[in-house]
PDB file as gemmi writes it, atoms N, CA and C in Angstrom:
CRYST1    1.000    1.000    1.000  90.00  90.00  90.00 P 1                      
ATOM      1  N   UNK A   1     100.909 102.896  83.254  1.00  0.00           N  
ATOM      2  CA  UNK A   1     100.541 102.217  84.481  1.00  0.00           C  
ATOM      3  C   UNK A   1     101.561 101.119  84.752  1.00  0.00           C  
ATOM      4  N   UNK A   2     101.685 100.993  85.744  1.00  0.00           N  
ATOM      5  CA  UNK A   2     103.045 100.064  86.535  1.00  0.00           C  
ATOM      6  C   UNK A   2     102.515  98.880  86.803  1.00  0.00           C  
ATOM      7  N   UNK A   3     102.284  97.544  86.112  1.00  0.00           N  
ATOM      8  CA  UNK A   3     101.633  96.293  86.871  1.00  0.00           C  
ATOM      9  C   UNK A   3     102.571  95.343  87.024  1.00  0.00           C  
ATOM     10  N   UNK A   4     102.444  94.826  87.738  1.00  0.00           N  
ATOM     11  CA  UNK A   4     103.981  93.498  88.388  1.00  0.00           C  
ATOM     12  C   UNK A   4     102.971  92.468  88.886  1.00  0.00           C  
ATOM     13  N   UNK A   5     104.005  91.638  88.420  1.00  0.00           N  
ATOM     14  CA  UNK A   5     102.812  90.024  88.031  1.00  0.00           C  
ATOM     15  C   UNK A   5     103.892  89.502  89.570  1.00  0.00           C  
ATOM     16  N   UNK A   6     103.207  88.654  90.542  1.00  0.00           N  
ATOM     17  CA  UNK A   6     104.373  87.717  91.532  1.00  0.00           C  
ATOM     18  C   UNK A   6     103.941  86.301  91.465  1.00  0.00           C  
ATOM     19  N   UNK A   7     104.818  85.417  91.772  1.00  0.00           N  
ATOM     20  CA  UNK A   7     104.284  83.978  91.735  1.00  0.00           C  
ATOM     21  C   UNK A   7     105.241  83.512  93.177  1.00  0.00           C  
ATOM     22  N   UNK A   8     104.684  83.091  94.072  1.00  0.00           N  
ATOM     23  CA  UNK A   8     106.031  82.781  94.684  1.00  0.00           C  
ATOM     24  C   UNK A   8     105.095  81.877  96.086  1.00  0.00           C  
ATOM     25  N   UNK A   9     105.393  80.929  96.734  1.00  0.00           N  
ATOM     26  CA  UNK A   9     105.563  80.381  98.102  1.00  0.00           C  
ATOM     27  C   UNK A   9     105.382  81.338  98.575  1.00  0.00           C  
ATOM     28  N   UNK A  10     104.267  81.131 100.146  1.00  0.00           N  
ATOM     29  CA  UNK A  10     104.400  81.887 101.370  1.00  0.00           C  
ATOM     30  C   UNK A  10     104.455  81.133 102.073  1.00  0.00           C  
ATOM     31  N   UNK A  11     105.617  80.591 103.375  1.00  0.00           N  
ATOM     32  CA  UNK A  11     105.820  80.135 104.578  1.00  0.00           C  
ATOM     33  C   UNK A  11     105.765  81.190 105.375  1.00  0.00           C  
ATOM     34  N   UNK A  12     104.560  81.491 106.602  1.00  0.00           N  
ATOM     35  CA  UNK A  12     104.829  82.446 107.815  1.00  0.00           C  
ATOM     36  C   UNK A  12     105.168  81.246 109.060  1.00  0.00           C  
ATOM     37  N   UNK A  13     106.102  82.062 109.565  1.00  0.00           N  
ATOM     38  CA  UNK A  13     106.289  81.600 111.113  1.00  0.00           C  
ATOM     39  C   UNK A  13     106.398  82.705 112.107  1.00  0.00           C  
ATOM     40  N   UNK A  14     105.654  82.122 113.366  1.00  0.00           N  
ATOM     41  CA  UNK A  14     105.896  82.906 114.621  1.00  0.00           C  
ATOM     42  C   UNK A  14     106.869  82.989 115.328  1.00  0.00           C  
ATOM     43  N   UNK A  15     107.311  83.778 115.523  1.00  0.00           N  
ATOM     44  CA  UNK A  15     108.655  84.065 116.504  1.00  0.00           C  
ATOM     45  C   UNK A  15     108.636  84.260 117.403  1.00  0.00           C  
ATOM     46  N   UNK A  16     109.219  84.222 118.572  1.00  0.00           N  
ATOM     47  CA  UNK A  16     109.299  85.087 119.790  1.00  0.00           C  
ATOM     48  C   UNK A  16     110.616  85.676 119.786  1.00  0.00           C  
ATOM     49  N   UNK A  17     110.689  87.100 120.567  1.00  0.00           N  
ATOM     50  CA  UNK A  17     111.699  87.723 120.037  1.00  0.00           C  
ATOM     51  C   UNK A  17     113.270  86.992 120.319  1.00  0.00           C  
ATOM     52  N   UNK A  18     113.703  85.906 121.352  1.00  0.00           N  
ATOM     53  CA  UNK A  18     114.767  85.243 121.170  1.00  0.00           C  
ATOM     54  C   UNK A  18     115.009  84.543 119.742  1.00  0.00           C  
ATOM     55  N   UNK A  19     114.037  84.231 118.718  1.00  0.00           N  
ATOM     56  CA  UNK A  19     113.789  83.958 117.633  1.00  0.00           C  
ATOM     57  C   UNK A  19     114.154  84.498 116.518  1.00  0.00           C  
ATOM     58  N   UNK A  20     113.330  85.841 116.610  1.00  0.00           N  
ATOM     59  CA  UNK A  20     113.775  86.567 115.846  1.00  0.00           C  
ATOM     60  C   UNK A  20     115.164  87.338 115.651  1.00  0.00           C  
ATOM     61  N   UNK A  21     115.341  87.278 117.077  1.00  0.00           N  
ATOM     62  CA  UNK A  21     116.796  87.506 117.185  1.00  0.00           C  
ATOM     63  C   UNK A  21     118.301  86.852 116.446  1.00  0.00           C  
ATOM     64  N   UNK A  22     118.114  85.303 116.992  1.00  0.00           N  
ATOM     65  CA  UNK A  22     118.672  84.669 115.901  1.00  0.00           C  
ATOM     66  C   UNK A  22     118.713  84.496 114.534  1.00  0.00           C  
ATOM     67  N   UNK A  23     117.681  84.876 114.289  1.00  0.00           N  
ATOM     68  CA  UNK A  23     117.369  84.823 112.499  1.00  0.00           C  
ATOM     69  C   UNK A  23     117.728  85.787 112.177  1.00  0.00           C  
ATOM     70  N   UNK A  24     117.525  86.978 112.478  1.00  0.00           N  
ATOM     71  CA  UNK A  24     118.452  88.254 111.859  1.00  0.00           C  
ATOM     72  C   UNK A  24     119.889  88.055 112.001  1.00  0.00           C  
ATOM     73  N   UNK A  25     120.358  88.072 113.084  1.00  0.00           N  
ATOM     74  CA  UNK A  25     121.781  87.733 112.885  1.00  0.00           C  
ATOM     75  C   UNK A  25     122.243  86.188 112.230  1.00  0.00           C  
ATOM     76  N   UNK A  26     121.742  85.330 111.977  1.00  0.00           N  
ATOM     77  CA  UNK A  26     122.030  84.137 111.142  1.00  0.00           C  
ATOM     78  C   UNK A  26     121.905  84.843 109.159  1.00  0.00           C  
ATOM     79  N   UNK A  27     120.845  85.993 109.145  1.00  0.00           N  
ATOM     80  CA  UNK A  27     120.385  86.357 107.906  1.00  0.00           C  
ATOM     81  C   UNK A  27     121.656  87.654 107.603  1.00  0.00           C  
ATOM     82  N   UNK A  28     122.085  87.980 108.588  1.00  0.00           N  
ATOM     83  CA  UNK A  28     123.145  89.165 108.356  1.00  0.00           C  
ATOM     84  C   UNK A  28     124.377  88.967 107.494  1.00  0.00           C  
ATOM     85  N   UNK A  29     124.382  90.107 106.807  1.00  0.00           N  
ATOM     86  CA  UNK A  29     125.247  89.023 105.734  1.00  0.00           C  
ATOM     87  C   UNK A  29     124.920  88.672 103.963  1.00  0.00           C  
ATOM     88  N   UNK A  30     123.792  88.324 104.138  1.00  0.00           N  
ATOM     89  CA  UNK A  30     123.227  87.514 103.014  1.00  0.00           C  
ATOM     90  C   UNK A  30     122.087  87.839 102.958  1.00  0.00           C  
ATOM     91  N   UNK A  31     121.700  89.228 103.025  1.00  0.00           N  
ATOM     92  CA  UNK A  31     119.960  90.076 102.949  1.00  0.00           C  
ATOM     93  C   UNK A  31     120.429  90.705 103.283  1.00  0.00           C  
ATOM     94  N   UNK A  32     119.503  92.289 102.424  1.00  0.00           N  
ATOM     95  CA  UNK A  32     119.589  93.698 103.007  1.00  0.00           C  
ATOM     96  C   UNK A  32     118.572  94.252 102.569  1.00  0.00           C  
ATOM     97  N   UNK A  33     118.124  95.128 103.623  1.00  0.00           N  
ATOM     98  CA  UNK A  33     116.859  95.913 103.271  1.00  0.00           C  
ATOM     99  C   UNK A  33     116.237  96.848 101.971  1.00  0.00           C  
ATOM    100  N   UNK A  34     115.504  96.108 101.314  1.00  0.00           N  
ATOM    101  CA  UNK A  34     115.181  97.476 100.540  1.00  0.00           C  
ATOM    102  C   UNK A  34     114.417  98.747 100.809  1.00  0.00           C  
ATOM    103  N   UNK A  35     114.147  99.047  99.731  1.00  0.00           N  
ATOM    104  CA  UNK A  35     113.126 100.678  99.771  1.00  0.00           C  
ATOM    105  C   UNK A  35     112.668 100.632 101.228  1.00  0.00           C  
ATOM    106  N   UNK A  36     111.735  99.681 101.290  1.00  0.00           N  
ATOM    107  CA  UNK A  36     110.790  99.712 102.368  1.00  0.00           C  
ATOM    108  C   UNK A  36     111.250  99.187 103.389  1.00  0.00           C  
ATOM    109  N   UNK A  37     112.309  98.707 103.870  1.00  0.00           N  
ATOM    110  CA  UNK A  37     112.599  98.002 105.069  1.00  0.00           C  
ATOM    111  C   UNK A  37     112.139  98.816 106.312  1.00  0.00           C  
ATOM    112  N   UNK A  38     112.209  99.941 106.602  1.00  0.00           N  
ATOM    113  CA  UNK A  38     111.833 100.019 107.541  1.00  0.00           C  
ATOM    114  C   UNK A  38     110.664 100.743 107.739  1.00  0.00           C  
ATOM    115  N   UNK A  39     109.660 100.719 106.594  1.00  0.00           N  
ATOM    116  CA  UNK A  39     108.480 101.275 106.817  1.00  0.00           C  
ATOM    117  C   UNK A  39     107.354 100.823 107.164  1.00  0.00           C  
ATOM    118  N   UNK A  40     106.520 101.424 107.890  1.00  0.00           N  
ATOM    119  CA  UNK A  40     105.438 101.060 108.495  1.00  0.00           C  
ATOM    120  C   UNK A  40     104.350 100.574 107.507  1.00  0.00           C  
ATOM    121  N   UNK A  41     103.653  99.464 107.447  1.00  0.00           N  
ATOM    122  CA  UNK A  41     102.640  98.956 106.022  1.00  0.00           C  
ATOM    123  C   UNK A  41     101.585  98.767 106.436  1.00  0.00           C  
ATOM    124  N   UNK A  42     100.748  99.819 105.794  1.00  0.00           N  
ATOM    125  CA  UNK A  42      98.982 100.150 105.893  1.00  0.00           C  
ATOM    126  C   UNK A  42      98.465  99.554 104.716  1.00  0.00           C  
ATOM    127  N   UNK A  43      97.691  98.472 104.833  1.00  0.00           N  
ATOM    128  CA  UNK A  43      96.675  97.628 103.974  1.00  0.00           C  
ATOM    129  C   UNK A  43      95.505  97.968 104.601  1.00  0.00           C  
ATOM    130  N   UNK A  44      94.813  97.843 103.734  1.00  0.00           N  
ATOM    131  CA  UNK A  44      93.189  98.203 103.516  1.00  0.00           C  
ATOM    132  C   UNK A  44      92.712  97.037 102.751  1.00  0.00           C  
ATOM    133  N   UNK A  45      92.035  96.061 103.594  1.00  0.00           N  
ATOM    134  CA  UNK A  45      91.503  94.516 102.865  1.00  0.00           C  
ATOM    135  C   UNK A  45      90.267  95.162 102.170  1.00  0.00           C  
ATOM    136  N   UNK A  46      89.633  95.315 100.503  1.00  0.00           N  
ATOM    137  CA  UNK A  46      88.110  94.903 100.352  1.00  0.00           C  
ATOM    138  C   UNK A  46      87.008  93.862 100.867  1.00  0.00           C  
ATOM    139  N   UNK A  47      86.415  93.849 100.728  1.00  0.00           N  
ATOM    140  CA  UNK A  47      85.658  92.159 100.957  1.00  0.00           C  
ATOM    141  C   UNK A  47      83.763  93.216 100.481  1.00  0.00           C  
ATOM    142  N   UNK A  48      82.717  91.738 100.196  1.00  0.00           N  
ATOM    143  CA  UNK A  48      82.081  91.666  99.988  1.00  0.00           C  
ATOM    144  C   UNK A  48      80.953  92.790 101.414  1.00  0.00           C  
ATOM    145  N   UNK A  49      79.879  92.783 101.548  1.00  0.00           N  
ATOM    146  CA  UNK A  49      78.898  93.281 102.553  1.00  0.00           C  
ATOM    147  C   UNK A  49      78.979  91.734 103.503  1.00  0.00           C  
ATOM    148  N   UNK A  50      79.042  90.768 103.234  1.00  0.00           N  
ATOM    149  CA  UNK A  50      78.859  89.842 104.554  1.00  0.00           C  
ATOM    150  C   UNK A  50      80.007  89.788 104.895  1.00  0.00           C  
ATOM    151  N   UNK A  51      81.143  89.822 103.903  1.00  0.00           N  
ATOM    152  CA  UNK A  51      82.312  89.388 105.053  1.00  0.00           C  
ATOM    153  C   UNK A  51      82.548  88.149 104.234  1.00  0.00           C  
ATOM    154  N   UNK A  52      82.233  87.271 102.469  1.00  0.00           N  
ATOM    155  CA  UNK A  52      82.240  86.464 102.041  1.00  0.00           C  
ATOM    156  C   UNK A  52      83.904  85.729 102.026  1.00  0.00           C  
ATOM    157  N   UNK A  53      84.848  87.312 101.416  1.00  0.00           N  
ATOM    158  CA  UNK A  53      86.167  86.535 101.202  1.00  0.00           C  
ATOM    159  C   UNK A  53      87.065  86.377 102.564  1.00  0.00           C  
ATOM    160  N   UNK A  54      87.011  87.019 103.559  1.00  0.00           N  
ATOM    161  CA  UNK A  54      87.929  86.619 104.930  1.00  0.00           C  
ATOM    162  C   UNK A  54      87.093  85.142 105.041  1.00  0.00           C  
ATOM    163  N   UNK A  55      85.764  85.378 105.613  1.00  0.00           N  
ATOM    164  CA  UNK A  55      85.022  84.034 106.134  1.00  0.00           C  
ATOM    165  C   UNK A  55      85.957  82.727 104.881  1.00  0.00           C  
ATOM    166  N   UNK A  56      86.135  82.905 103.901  1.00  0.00           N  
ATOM    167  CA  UNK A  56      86.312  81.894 102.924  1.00  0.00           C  
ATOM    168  C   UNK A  56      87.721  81.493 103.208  1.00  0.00           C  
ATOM    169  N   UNK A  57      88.839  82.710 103.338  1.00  0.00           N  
ATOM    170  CA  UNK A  57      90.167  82.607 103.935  1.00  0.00           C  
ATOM    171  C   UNK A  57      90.231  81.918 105.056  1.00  0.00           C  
ATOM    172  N   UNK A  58      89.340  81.716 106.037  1.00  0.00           N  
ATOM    173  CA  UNK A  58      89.674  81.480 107.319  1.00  0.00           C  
ATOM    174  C   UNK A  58      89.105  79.819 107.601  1.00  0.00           C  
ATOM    175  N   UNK A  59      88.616  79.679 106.318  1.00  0.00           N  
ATOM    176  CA  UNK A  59      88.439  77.657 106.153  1.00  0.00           C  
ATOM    177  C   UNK A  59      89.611  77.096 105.231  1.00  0.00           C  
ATOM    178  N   UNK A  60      90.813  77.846 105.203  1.00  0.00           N  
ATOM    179  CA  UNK A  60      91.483  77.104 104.788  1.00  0.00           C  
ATOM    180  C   UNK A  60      91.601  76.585 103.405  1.00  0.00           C  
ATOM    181  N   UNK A  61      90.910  77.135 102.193  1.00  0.00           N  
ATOM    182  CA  UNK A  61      90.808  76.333 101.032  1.00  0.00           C  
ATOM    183  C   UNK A  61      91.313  76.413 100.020  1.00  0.00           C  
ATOM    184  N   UNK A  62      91.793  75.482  99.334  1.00  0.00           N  
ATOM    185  CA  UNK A  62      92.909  75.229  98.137  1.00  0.00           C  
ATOM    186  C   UNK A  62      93.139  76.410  97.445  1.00  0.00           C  
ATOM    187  N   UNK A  63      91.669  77.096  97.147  1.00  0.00           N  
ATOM    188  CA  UNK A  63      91.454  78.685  96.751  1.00  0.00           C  
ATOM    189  C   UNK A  63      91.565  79.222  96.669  1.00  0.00           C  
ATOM    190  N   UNK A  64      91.917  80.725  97.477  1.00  0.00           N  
ATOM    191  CA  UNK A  64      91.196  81.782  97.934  1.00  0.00           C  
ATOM    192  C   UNK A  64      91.847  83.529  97.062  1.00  0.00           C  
ATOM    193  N   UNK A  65      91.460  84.329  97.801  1.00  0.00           N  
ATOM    194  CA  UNK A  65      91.550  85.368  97.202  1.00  0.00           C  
ATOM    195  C   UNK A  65      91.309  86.980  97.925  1.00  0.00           C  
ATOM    196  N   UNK A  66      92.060  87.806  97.881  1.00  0.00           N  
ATOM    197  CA  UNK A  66      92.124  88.908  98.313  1.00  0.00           C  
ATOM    198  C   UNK A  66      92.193  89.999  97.646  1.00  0.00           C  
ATOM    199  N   UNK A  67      91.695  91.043  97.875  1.00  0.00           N  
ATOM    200  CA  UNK A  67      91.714  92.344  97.189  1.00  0.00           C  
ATOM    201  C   UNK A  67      92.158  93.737  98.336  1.00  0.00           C  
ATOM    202  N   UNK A  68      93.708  93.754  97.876  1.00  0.00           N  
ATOM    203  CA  UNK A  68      93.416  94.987  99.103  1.00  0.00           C  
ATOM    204  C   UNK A  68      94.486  96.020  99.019  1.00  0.00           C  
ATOM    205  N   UNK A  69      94.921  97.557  99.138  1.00  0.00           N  
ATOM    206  CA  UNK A  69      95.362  98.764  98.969  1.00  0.00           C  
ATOM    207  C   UNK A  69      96.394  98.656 100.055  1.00  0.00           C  
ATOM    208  N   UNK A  70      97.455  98.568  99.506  1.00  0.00           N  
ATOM    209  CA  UNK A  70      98.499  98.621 100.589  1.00  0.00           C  
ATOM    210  C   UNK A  70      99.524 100.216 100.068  1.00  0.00           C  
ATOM    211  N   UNK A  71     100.148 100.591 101.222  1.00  0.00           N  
ATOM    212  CA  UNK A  71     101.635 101.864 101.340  1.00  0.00           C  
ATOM    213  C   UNK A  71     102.491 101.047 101.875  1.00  0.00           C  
ATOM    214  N   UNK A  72     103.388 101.584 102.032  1.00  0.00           N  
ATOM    215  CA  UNK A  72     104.555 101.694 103.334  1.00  0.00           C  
ATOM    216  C   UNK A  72     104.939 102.940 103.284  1.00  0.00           C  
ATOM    217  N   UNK A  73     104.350 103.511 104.848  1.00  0.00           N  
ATOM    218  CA  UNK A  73     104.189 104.450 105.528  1.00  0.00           C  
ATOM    219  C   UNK A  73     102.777 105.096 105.353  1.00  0.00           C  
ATOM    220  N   UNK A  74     102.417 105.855 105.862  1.00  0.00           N  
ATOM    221  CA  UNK A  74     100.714 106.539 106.037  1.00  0.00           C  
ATOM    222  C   UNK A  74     100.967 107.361 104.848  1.00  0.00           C  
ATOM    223  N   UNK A  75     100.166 107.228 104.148  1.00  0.00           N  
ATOM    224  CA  UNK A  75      99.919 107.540 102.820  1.00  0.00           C  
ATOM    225  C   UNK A  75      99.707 109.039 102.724  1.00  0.00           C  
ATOM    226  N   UNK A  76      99.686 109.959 101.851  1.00  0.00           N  
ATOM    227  CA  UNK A  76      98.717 111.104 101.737  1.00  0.00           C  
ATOM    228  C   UNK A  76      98.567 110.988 100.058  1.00  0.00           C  
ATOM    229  N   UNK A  77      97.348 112.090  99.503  1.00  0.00           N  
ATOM    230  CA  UNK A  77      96.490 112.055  98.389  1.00  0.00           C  
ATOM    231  C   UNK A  77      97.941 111.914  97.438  1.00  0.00           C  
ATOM    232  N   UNK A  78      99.127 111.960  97.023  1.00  0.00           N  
ATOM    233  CA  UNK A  78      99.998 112.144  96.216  1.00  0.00           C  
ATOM    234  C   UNK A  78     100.877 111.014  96.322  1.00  0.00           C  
ATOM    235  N   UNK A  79     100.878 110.147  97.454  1.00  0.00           N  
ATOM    236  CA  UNK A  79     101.855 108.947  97.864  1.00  0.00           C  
ATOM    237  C   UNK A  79     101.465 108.260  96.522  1.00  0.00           C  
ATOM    238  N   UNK A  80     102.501 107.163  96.858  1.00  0.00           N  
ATOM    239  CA  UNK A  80     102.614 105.497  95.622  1.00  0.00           C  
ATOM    240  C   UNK A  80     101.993 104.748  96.760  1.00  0.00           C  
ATOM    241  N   UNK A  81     101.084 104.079  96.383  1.00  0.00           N  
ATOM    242  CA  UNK A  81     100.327 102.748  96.774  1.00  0.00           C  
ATOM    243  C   UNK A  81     100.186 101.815  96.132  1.00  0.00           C  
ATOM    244  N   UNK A  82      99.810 100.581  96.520  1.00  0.00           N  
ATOM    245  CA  UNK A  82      99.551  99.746  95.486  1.00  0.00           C  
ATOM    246  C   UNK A  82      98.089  98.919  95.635  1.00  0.00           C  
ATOM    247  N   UNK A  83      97.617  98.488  94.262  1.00  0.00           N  
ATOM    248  CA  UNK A  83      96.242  97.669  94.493  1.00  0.00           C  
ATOM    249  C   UNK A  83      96.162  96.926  94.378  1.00  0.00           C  
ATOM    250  N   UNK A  84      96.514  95.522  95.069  1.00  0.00           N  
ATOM    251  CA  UNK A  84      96.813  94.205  94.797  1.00  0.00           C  
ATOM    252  C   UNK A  84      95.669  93.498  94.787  1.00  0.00           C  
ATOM    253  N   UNK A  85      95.615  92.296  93.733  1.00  0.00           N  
ATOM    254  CA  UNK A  85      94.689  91.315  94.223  1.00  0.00           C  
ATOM    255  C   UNK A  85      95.692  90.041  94.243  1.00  0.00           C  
ATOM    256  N   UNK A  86      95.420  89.104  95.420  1.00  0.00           N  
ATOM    257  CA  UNK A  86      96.177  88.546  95.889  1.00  0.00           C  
ATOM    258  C   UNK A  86      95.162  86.496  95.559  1.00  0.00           C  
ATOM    259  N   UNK A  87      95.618  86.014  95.190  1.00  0.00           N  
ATOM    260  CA  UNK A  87      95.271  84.524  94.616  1.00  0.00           C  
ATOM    261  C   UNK A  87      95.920  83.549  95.240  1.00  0.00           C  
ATOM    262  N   UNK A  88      95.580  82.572  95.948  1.00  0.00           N  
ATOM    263  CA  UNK A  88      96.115  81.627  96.506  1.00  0.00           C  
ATOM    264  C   UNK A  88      95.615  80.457  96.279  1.00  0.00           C  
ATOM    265  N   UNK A  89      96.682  79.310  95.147  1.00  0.00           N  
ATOM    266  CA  UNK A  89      96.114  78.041  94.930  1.00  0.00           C  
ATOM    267  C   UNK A  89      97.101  77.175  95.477  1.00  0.00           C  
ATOM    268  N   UNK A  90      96.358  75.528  96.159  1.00  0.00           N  
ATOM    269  CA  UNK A  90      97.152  74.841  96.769  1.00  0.00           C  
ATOM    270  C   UNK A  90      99.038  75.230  97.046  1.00  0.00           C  
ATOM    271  N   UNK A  91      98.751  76.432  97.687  1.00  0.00           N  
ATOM    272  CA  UNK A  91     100.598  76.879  98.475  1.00  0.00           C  
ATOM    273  C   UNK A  91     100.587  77.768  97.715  1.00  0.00           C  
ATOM    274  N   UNK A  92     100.041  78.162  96.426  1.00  0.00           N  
ATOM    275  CA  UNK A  92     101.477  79.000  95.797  1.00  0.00           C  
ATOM    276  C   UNK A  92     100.573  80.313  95.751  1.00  0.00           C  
ATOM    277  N   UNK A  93     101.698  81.409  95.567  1.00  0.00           N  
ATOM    278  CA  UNK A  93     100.499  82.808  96.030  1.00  0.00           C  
ATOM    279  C   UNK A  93     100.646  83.519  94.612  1.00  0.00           C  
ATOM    280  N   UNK A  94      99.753  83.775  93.588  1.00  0.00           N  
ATOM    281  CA  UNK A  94      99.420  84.606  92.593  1.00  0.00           C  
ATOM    282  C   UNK A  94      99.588  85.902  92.717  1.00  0.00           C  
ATOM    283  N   UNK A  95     100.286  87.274  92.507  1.00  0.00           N  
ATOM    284  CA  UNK A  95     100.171  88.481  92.796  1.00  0.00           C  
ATOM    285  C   UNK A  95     100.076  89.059  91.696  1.00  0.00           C  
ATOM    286  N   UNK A  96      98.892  90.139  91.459  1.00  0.00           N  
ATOM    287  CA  UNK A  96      98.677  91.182  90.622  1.00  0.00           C  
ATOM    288  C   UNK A  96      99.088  92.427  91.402  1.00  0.00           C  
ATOM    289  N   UNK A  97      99.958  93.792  91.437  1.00  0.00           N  
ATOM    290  CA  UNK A  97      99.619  94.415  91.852  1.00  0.00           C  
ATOM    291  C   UNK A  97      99.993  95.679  90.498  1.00  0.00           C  
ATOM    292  N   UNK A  98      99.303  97.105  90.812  1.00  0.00           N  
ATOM    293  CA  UNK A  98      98.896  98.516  90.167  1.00  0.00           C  
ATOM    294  C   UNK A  98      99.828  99.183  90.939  1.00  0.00           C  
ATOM    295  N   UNK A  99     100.715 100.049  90.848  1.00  0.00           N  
ATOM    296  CA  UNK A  99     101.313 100.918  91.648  1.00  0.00           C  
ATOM    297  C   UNK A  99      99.996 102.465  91.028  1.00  0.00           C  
ATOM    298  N   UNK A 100      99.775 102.773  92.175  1.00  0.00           N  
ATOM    299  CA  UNK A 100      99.242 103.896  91.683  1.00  0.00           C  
ATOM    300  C   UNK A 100      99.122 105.574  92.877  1.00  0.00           C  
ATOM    301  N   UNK A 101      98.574 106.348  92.781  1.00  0.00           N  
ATOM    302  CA  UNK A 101      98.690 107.358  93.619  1.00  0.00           C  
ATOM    303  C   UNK A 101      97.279 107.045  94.676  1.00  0.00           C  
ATOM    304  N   UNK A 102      97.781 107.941  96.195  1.00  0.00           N  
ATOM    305  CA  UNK A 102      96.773 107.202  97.034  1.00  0.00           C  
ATOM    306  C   UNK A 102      94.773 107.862  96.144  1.00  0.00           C  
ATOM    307  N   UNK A 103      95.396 109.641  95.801  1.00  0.00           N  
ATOM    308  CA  UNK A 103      93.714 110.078  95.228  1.00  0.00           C  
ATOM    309  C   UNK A 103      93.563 109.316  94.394  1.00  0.00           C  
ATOM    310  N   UNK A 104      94.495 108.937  93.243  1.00  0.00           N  
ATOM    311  CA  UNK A 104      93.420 107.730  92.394  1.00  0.00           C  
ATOM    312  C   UNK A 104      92.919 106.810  92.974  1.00  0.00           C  
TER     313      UNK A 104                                                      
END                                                                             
């Protein structure tokens, strides 16, 4: 079984595409796409019957935590997926993920 531990900062920002524009060509150069660069990424969030861990994500707290089945590209029963659970304490983001097949 394939498990990969991540520890790392997440900063998101919004762009508008004059934005994004510049940042790719400022990033050209000095980044290049891997495996997945240009694939399409299907996550599948778990959560509880009420809805406990988004509702908990969406107050913001030092906390939180995710469980959820991601590809890049639409999967079928034989693809590599992965099963991440995802940990977030004050900024920094915890990653467990399983590489595994989509039937398992």
């Amino acid at each position: 079984m394939d498990i990969t531990v991540f520890k790392r900062r997440e900063v998101k920002f919004l762009l508008d595409s004059r934005q994004r524009s510049a940042l790719e060509r400022a990033m050209r150069g000095h980044m290049e796409a891997d495996e997945y660069g240009e694939s399409t990424i299907c996550s599948l969030y778990y959560d509880t019957p009420d809805s406990r861990l988004i509702r908990r994500s969406l107050e913001k707290p030092d906390y939180k935590e995710k469980l959820r089945l991601r590809s890049y590209g639409t999967p079928g029963p034989d693809s590599r997926v992965f099963l991440e659970l995802k940990k977030k304490y004050c900024g920094v983001v915890y990653k467990r993920r399983v590489a595994l097949t989509e039937r398992q």
